[in-house]
mmCIF file of C-alpha atoms in Angstrom:
data_model
loop_
_atom_site.group_PDB
_atom_site.id
_atom_site.type_symbol
_atom_site.label_atom_id
_atom_site.label_comp_id
_atom_site.label_asym_id
_atom_site.label_seq_id
_atom_site.Cartn_x
_atom_site.Cartn_y
_atom_site.Cartn_z
ATOM 1 C CA MET A 1 30.279 29.885 -32.367
ATOM 2 C CA THR A 2 30.528 33.227 -30.586
ATOM 3 C CA PRO A 3 31.854 36.349 -32.343
ATOM 4 C CA ASP A 4 35.086 36.117 -30.304
ATOM 5 C CA GLN A 5 35.554 32.460 -31.268
ATOM 6 C CA TYR A 6 35.008 33.337 -34.919
ATOM 7 C CA CYS A 7 37.675 36.059 -34.694
ATOM 8 C CA GLN A 8 40.107 33.706 -32.981
ATOM 9 C CA GLN A 9 39.662 31.175 -35.768
ATOM 10 C CA LYS A 10 40.001 33.852 -38.450
ATOM 11 C CA ALA A 11 42.989 35.750 -37.147
ATOM 12 C CA ALA A 12 45.172 33.694 -34.895
ATOM 13 C CA GLY A 13 46.609 30.552 -36.465
ATOM 14 C CA SER A 14 48.838 28.813 -33.920
ATOM 15 C CA GLY A 15 51.919 29.088 -36.132
ATOM 16 C CA SER A 16 51.604 32.761 -37.056
ATOM 17 C CA SER A 17 53.699 35.683 -35.841
ATOM 18 C CA PHE A 18 50.415 37.212 -34.713
ATOM 19 C CA TYR A 19 49.839 34.329 -32.294
ATOM 20 C CA TYR A 20 53.234 34.716 -30.657
ATOM 21 C CA SER A 21 52.860 38.480 -30.308
ATOM 22 C CA LEU A 22 49.744 38.039 -28.145
ATOM 23 C CA ILE A 23 50.538 35.080 -25.901
ATOM 24 C CA PHE A 24 51.690 37.199 -22.943
ATOM 25 C CA LEU A 25 48.865 39.765 -23.092
ATOM 26 C CA PRO A 26 45.923 39.960 -20.674
ATOM 27 C CA ALA A 27 42.790 38.275 -22.048
ATOM 28 C CA GLN A 28 40.907 41.546 -22.609
ATOM 29 C CA GLN A 29 43.604 43.084 -24.816
ATOM 30 C CA ARG A 30 44.147 39.776 -26.586
ATOM 31 C CA ARG A 31 40.458 39.571 -27.519
ATOM 32 C CA ALA A 32 40.420 43.183 -28.693
ATOM 33 C CA ILE A 33 43.484 42.860 -30.937
ATOM 34 C CA THR A 34 42.275 39.515 -32.273
ATOM 35 C CA ALA A 35 38.982 41.157 -33.316
ATOM 36 C CA LEU A 36 40.907 43.955 -35.055
ATOM 37 C CA TYR A 37 43.133 41.535 -36.962
ATOM 38 C CA ALA A 38 40.148 39.369 -37.864
ATOM 39 C CA TYR A 39 38.541 42.465 -39.381
ATOM 40 C CA SER A 40 41.684 43.148 -41.421
ATOM 41 C CA ARG A 41 41.720 39.536 -42.613
ATOM 42 C CA GLU A 42 38.026 39.648 -43.571
ATOM 43 C CA VAL A 43 38.345 42.716 -45.762
ATOM 44 C CA ASP A 44 41.582 41.361 -47.243
ATOM 45 C CA ASP A 45 39.838 38.071 -48.092
ATOM 46 C CA ALA A 46 36.964 40.020 -49.654
ATOM 47 C CA VAL A 47 39.441 40.922 -52.400
ATOM 48 C CA ALA A 48 41.862 37.984 -52.372
ATOM 49 C CA GLU A 49 39.184 35.281 -52.560
ATOM 50 C CA ALA A 50 37.110 36.913 -55.297
ATOM 51 C CA SER A 51 37.975 35.912 -58.863
ATOM 52 C CA ASP A 52 35.771 38.709 -60.236
ATOM 53 C CA PRO A 53 36.890 42.288 -59.406
ATOM 54 C CA GLY A 54 33.256 43.410 -59.541
ATOM 55 C CA VAL A 55 32.356 40.925 -56.827
ATOM 56 C CA ALA A 56 35.304 42.115 -54.739
ATOM 57 C CA ARG A 57 34.185 45.739 -55.027
ATOM 58 C CA THR A 58 30.671 44.750 -54.004
ATOM 59 C CA ARG A 59 32.043 42.939 -50.957
ATOM 60 C CA LEU A 60 34.112 45.955 -49.923
ATOM 61 C CA SER A 61 31.077 48.193 -50.363
ATOM 62 C CA TRP A 62 29.152 45.865 -48.058
ATOM 63 C CA TRP A 63 31.911 46.104 -45.478
ATOM 64 C CA ARG A 64 31.837 49.899 -45.604
ATOM 65 C CA LYS A 65 28.150 49.739 -44.699
ATOM 66 C CA GLU A 66 28.866 47.168 -42.000
ATOM 67 C CA VAL A 67 31.492 49.446 -40.417
ATOM 68 C CA ASN A 68 28.908 52.220 -40.318
ATOM 69 C CA ALA A 69 26.436 49.789 -38.741
ATOM 70 C CA LEU A 70 29.101 48.824 -36.196
ATOM 71 C CA PHE A 71 29.299 52.418 -34.979
ATOM 72 C CA HIS A 72 25.489 52.630 -34.807
ATOM 73 C CA GLY A 73 24.930 49.409 -32.883
ATOM 74 C CA THR A 74 23.394 47.403 -35.742
ATOM 75 C CA ALA A 75 26.321 45.261 -36.940
ATOM 76 C CA GLN A 76 25.505 41.781 -38.256
ATOM 77 C CA HIS A 77 28.832 40.128 -39.098
ATOM 78 C CA PRO A 78 30.518 38.240 -36.213
ATOM 79 C CA VAL A 79 33.728 40.232 -36.632
ATOM 80 C CA ALA A 80 31.872 43.545 -36.502
ATOM 81 C CA ARG A 81 29.936 42.374 -33.466
ATOM 82 C CA ALA A 82 33.185 41.394 -31.739
ATOM 83 C CA LEU A 83 34.624 44.822 -32.584
ATOM 84 C CA ALA A 84 31.630 46.739 -31.194
ATOM 85 C CA PRO A 85 32.805 46.819 -27.545
ATOM 86 C CA VAL A 86 36.419 47.327 -28.686
ATOM 87 C CA VAL A 87 35.776 50.544 -30.614
ATOM 88 C CA GLN A 88 33.948 51.966 -27.617
ATOM 89 C CA GLU A 89 36.455 50.949 -24.958
ATOM 90 C CA TYR A 90 39.548 52.068 -26.870
ATOM 91 C CA ALA A 91 38.023 54.991 -28.804
ATOM 92 C CA LEU A 92 38.861 53.573 -32.223
ATOM 93 C CA LEU A 93 37.747 55.744 -35.125
ATOM 94 C CA GLU A 94 35.381 54.729 -37.915
ATOM 95 C CA SER A 95 37.591 56.596 -40.379
ATOM 96 C CA ASN A 96 40.544 54.359 -39.500
ATOM 97 C CA LEU A 97 38.574 51.161 -40.085
ATOM 98 C CA LEU A 98 37.363 52.526 -43.416
ATOM 99 C CA GLU A 99 40.914 53.463 -44.390
ATOM 100 C CA ILE A 100 41.896 49.798 -44.098
ATOM 101 C CA ILE A 101 39.188 49.026 -46.673
ATOM 102 C CA ASP A 102 40.628 51.783 -48.882
ATOM 103 C CA GLY A 103 43.935 49.915 -48.757
ATOM 104 C CA MET A 104 42.384 46.620 -49.765
ATOM 105 C CA GLN A 105 40.651 48.373 -52.650
ATOM 106 C CA MET A 106 44.045 49.486 -53.945
ATOM 107 C CA ASP A 107 44.674 45.829 -54.819
ATOM 108 C CA LEU A 108 41.758 46.164 -57.242
ATOM 109 C CA ASP A 109 43.062 49.427 -58.664
ATOM 110 C CA TYR A 110 46.732 48.384 -58.972
ATOM 111 C CA ASN A 111 48.557 45.175 -59.792
ATOM 112 C CA ARG A 112 51.667 47.269 -60.450
ATOM 113 C CA TYR A 113 52.892 50.204 -58.343
ATOM 114 C CA PRO A 114 54.549 53.031 -60.303
ATOM 115 C CA ASP A 115 56.713 54.388 -57.476
ATOM 116 C CA PHE A 116 57.390 54.084 -53.769
ATOM 117 C CA PRO A 117 55.108 56.961 -52.648
ATOM 118 C CA THR A 118 52.148 55.067 -54.148
ATOM 119 C CA LEU A 119 53.258 51.815 -52.511
ATOM 120 C CA GLU A 120 53.765 53.613 -49.206
ATOM 121 C CA VAL A 121 50.136 54.776 -49.252
ATOM 122 C CA TYR A 122 49.103 51.139 -49.725
ATOM 123 C CA CYS A 123 51.339 49.959 -46.866
ATOM 124 C CA HIS A 124 50.036 52.714 -44.603
ATOM 125 C CA ARG A 125 46.427 51.787 -45.265
ATOM 126 C CA VAL A 126 46.650 47.997 -44.995
ATOM 127 C CA ALA A 127 49.243 47.803 -42.190
ATOM 128 C CA GLY A 128 50.169 51.208 -40.785
ATOM 129 C CA VAL A 129 46.596 51.933 -39.712
ATOM 130 C CA VAL A 130 46.302 48.471 -38.160
ATOM 131 C CA GLY A 131 49.497 49.178 -36.240
ATOM 132 C CA LEU A 132 48.162 52.512 -35.043
ATOM 133 C CA LEU A 133 44.899 50.939 -33.809
ATOM 134 C CA THR A 134 46.830 48.122 -32.132
ATOM 135 C CA ALA A 135 48.929 50.691 -30.261
ATOM 136 C CA GLN A 136 45.744 52.351 -29.016
ATOM 137 C CA ILE A 137 44.543 49.039 -27.613
ATOM 138 C CA LEU A 138 47.905 48.273 -25.992
ATOM 139 C CA GLY A 139 47.989 51.707 -24.381
ATOM 140 C CA PHE A 140 50.255 54.724 -24.713
ATOM 141 C CA SER A 141 51.140 57.903 -22.846
ATOM 142 C CA GLU A 142 52.843 59.898 -25.607
ATOM 143 C CA PRO A 143 51.366 60.725 -29.052
ATOM 144 C CA ARG A 144 54.652 59.814 -30.741
ATOM 145 C CA THR A 145 53.887 56.166 -29.952
ATOM 146 C CA LEU A 146 51.125 56.211 -32.554
ATOM 147 C CA GLU A 147 53.571 57.394 -35.219
ATOM 148 C CA TYR A 148 55.960 54.624 -34.141
ATOM 149 C CA ALA A 149 53.192 52.051 -34.586
ATOM 150 C CA ARG A 150 52.106 53.407 -37.964
ATOM 151 C CA THR A 151 55.680 53.474 -39.268
ATOM 152 C CA LEU A 152 56.352 49.993 -37.921
ATOM 153 C CA GLY A 153 53.251 48.720 -39.721
ATOM 154 C CA ILE A 154 54.648 50.053 -43.010
ATOM 155 C CA ALA A 155 57.987 48.336 -42.352
ATOM 156 C CA LEU A 156 56.320 45.006 -41.561
ATOM 157 C CA GLN A 157 54.228 45.202 -44.717
ATOM 158 C CA LEU A 158 57.364 45.817 -46.774
ATOM 159 C CA ILE A 159 58.936 42.731 -45.198
ATOM 160 C CA ASN A 160 55.832 40.725 -46.114
ATOM 161 C CA ILE A 161 56.090 41.989 -49.696
ATOM 162 C CA ILE A 162 59.746 40.906 -49.858
ATOM 163 C CA ARG A 163 58.868 37.484 -48.432
ATOM 164 C CA ASP A 164 55.896 36.952 -50.759
ATOM 165 C CA ILE A 165 57.323 38.313 -54.021
ATOM 166 C CA GLY A 166 57.186 34.937 -55.791
ATOM 167 C CA GLU A 167 53.716 34.099 -54.524
ATOM 168 C CA ASP A 168 52.436 37.511 -55.635
ATOM 169 C CA ALA A 169 54.156 37.227 -59.032
ATOM 170 C CA ARG A 170 52.300 33.975 -59.680
ATOM 171 C CA ARG A 171 49.097 35.973 -59.191
ATOM 172 C CA ASN A 172 50.388 38.632 -61.643
ATOM 173 C CA ARG A 173 50.926 41.099 -58.810
ATOM 174 C CA VAL A 174 54.162 43.111 -58.528
ATOM 175 C CA TYR A 175 54.619 45.317 -55.475
ATOM 176 C CA ILE A 176 58.200 46.416 -56.163
ATOM 177 C CA PRO A 177 57.820 49.909 -57.662
ATOM 178 C CA LEU A 178 58.205 49.963 -61.437
ATOM 179 C CA ASP A 179 60.611 52.904 -61.443
ATOM 180 C CA GLU A 180 62.923 51.029 -59.072
ATOM 181 C CA LEU A 181 62.825 47.890 -61.198
ATOM 182 C CA ALA A 182 63.729 50.002 -64.227
ATOM 183 C CA ARG A 183 66.628 51.586 -62.336
ATOM 184 C CA PHE A 184 68.185 48.130 -62.013
ATOM 185 C CA GLY A 185 67.368 47.053 -65.564
ATOM 186 C CA LEU A 186 64.285 44.980 -64.761
ATOM 187 C CA SER A 187 60.599 45.111 -65.647
ATOM 188 C CA ALA A 188 57.440 43.739 -64.073
ATOM 189 C CA ASP A 189 57.489 41.033 -66.738
ATOM 190 C CA ASP A 190 60.857 39.853 -65.406
ATOM 191 C CA VAL A 191 59.378 39.513 -61.931
ATOM 192 C CA VAL A 192 56.309 37.662 -63.181
ATOM 193 C CA ALA A 193 58.641 35.332 -65.107
ATOM 194 C CA LEU A 194 60.370 34.601 -61.757
ATOM 195 C CA ARG A 195 63.816 35.564 -63.042
ATOM 196 C CA GLU A 196 66.353 35.566 -60.182
ATOM 197 C CA ASP A 197 69.489 36.908 -61.835
ATOM 198 C CA GLU A 198 72.083 39.410 -60.600
ATOM 199 C CA ARG A 199 69.794 42.331 -61.379
ATOM 200 C CA PHE A 200 67.094 40.800 -59.192
ATOM 201 C CA GLU A 201 69.559 40.293 -56.329
ATOM 202 C CA THR A 202 70.554 43.959 -56.586
ATOM 203 C CA VAL A 203 67.007 45.273 -56.494
ATOM 204 C CA MET A 204 66.128 42.967 -53.595
ATOM 205 C CA THR A 205 69.146 44.219 -51.644
ATOM 206 C CA PHE A 206 67.800 47.735 -52.196
ATOM 207 C CA GLU A 207 64.319 46.723 -50.976
ATOM 208 C CA ILE A 208 65.717 44.910 -47.931
ATOM 209 C CA ASP A 209 67.819 47.938 -46.959
ATOM 210 C CA ARG A 210 64.808 50.244 -47.191
ATOM 211 C CA ALA A 211 62.696 47.910 -45.034
ATOM 212 C CA ARG A 212 65.517 47.887 -42.458
ATOM 213 C CA ASN A 213 65.751 51.678 -42.482
ATOM 214 C CA ILE A 214 62.015 52.199 -41.999
ATOM 215 C CA TYR A 215 61.988 49.543 -39.281
ATOM 216 C CA ASP A 216 64.845 51.285 -37.449
ATOM 217 C CA ARG A 217 63.138 54.661 -37.819
ATOM 218 C CA ALA A 218 59.959 53.228 -36.317
ATOM 219 C CA LEU A 219 61.753 51.910 -33.230
ATOM 220 C CA SER A 220 63.535 55.237 -32.782
ATOM 221 C CA LEU A 221 60.122 56.909 -32.495
ATOM 222 C CA LEU A 222 58.895 54.748 -29.612
ATOM 223 C CA PRO A 223 59.195 56.714 -26.351
ATOM 224 C CA LYS A 224 60.832 54.761 -23.553
ATOM 225 C CA PRO A 225 57.875 55.150 -21.151
ATOM 226 C CA ASP A 226 55.634 53.293 -23.629
ATOM 227 C CA ARG A 227 57.950 50.388 -24.429
ATOM 228 C CA ARG A 228 56.449 48.154 -21.759
ATOM 229 C CA ALA A 229 52.870 48.717 -22.915
ATOM 230 C CA GLN A 230 53.845 48.148 -26.553
ATOM 231 C CA ARG A 231 55.664 44.842 -25.981
ATOM 232 C CA ALA A 232 53.239 42.813 -28.111
ATOM 233 C CA GLY A 233 53.994 45.017 -31.106
ATOM 234 C CA LEU A 234 57.711 44.763 -30.401
ATOM 235 C CA ILE A 235 57.431 40.960 -30.485
ATOM 236 C CA MET A 236 55.793 41.119 -33.908
ATOM 237 C CA ALA A 237 58.543 43.510 -34.993
ATOM 238 C CA ALA A 238 61.354 41.276 -33.717
ATOM 239 C CA ILE A 239 59.966 38.202 -35.469
ATOM 240 C CA HIS A 240 59.667 40.092 -38.749
ATOM 241 C CA ARG A 241 63.169 41.573 -38.427
ATOM 242 C CA THR A 242 64.613 38.095 -37.900
ATOM 243 C CA LEU A 243 62.716 36.903 -40.964
ATOM 244 C CA LEU A 244 64.100 39.821 -42.994
ATOM 245 C CA GLU A 245 67.659 38.951 -42.017
ATOM 246 C CA GLU A 246 67.090 35.332 -43.073
ATOM 247 C CA ILE A 247 65.922 36.610 -46.458
ATOM 248 C CA ALA A 248 68.978 38.893 -46.663
ATOM 249 C CA ILE A 249 71.258 35.866 -46.243
ATOM 250 C CA LEU A 250 69.601 34.443 -49.366
ATOM 251 C CA GLN A 251 70.148 37.784 -51.163
ATOM 252 C CA GLY A 252 66.388 38.211 -51.386
ATOM 253 C CA LYS A 253 65.819 35.065 -53.417
ATOM 254 C CA THR A 254 62.243 34.348 -52.394
ATOM 255 C CA MET A 255 60.839 33.766 -55.879
ATOM 256 C CA ASN A 256 60.802 29.997 -55.560
ATOM 257 C CA GLN A 257 60.959 29.464 -51.812
ATOM 258 C CA ARG A 258 59.048 30.817 -48.855
ATOM 259 C CA VAL A 259 61.275 31.788 -45.943
ATOM 260 C CA SER A 260 59.771 31.181 -42.512
ATOM 261 C CA LEU A 261 60.798 30.726 -38.876
ATOM 262 C CA THR A 262 60.062 27.627 -36.817
ATOM 263 C CA PRO A 263 57.487 27.869 -33.990
ATOM 264 C CA VAL A 264 60.223 27.239 -31.414
ATOM 265 C CA ARG A 265 62.289 30.120 -32.775
ATOM 266 C CA LYS A 266 59.278 32.441 -32.784
ATOM 267 C CA LEU A 267 58.490 31.500 -29.186
ATOM 268 C CA TRP A 268 62.100 32.202 -28.168
ATOM 269 C CA ILE A 269 62.022 35.600 -29.877
ATOM 270 C CA ALA A 270 58.675 36.400 -28.237
ATOM 271 C CA TRP A 271 59.866 35.494 -24.733
ATOM 272 C CA LYS A 272 63.203 37.297 -25.140
ATOM 273 C CA THR A 273 61.529 40.467 -26.483
ATOM 274 C CA TRP A 274 58.855 40.474 -23.773
ATOM 275 C CA ILE A 275 61.482 40.287 -21.040
ATOM 276 C CA ALA A 276 63.874 42.785 -22.651
ATOM 277 C CA ALA A 277 61.217 45.412 -23.317
#
């Protein structure tokens, strides 16, 4: 298996939003973004698949060394080897790849987030930076496009958190800020207990509205001349926004059900967004 084949297998499941965001791209950009997302998945799995936090920290430490090796031409892991030509061609920074690892490490440092500024740092690191690097690969003419992509990454991560709240709670992880839960008369224990009462509906409405607002702010930052180049990111955004609105119809009740879109619907959104943009 070649490094590119490994990345394809790691990052691009045929039913994922990621898959549909790339289907219209030229092969070179598709390979580059797939390698980037495979890297994000690898460092995420280094934490998620480790039952021992010490093992997870060791794995992340290894990846920090591997990123350094990547920029010195001595990478060993298939994902790092696939990324080697990408970082050169698109001038991706080592510091950005390391910042993604910093985000994954926050899952070892926190299973509760005290406030939104702390959660926003997490979202920036694990998704905003990935969005920024993706925008570099897609191409841009105005610096504001990078801020659009970073902000959009934060919005998409918030939507993922809303979608996965029940799944995360079963792993004793609560991403809704504790001060916001308290404002609506809830605690992290209520979330872990999967209680979907009126208080929960109210806090989820608050979280959904914030995700919408950040999403809208991101799109407002995208300069018109760069919309065409950034169409793959806009497809990912449109799929996530549709998912968010489906969750809103359920008043955020995702504790005991996972909301998803059918492949046909994702394909329709992808085609429509590609043409419109």
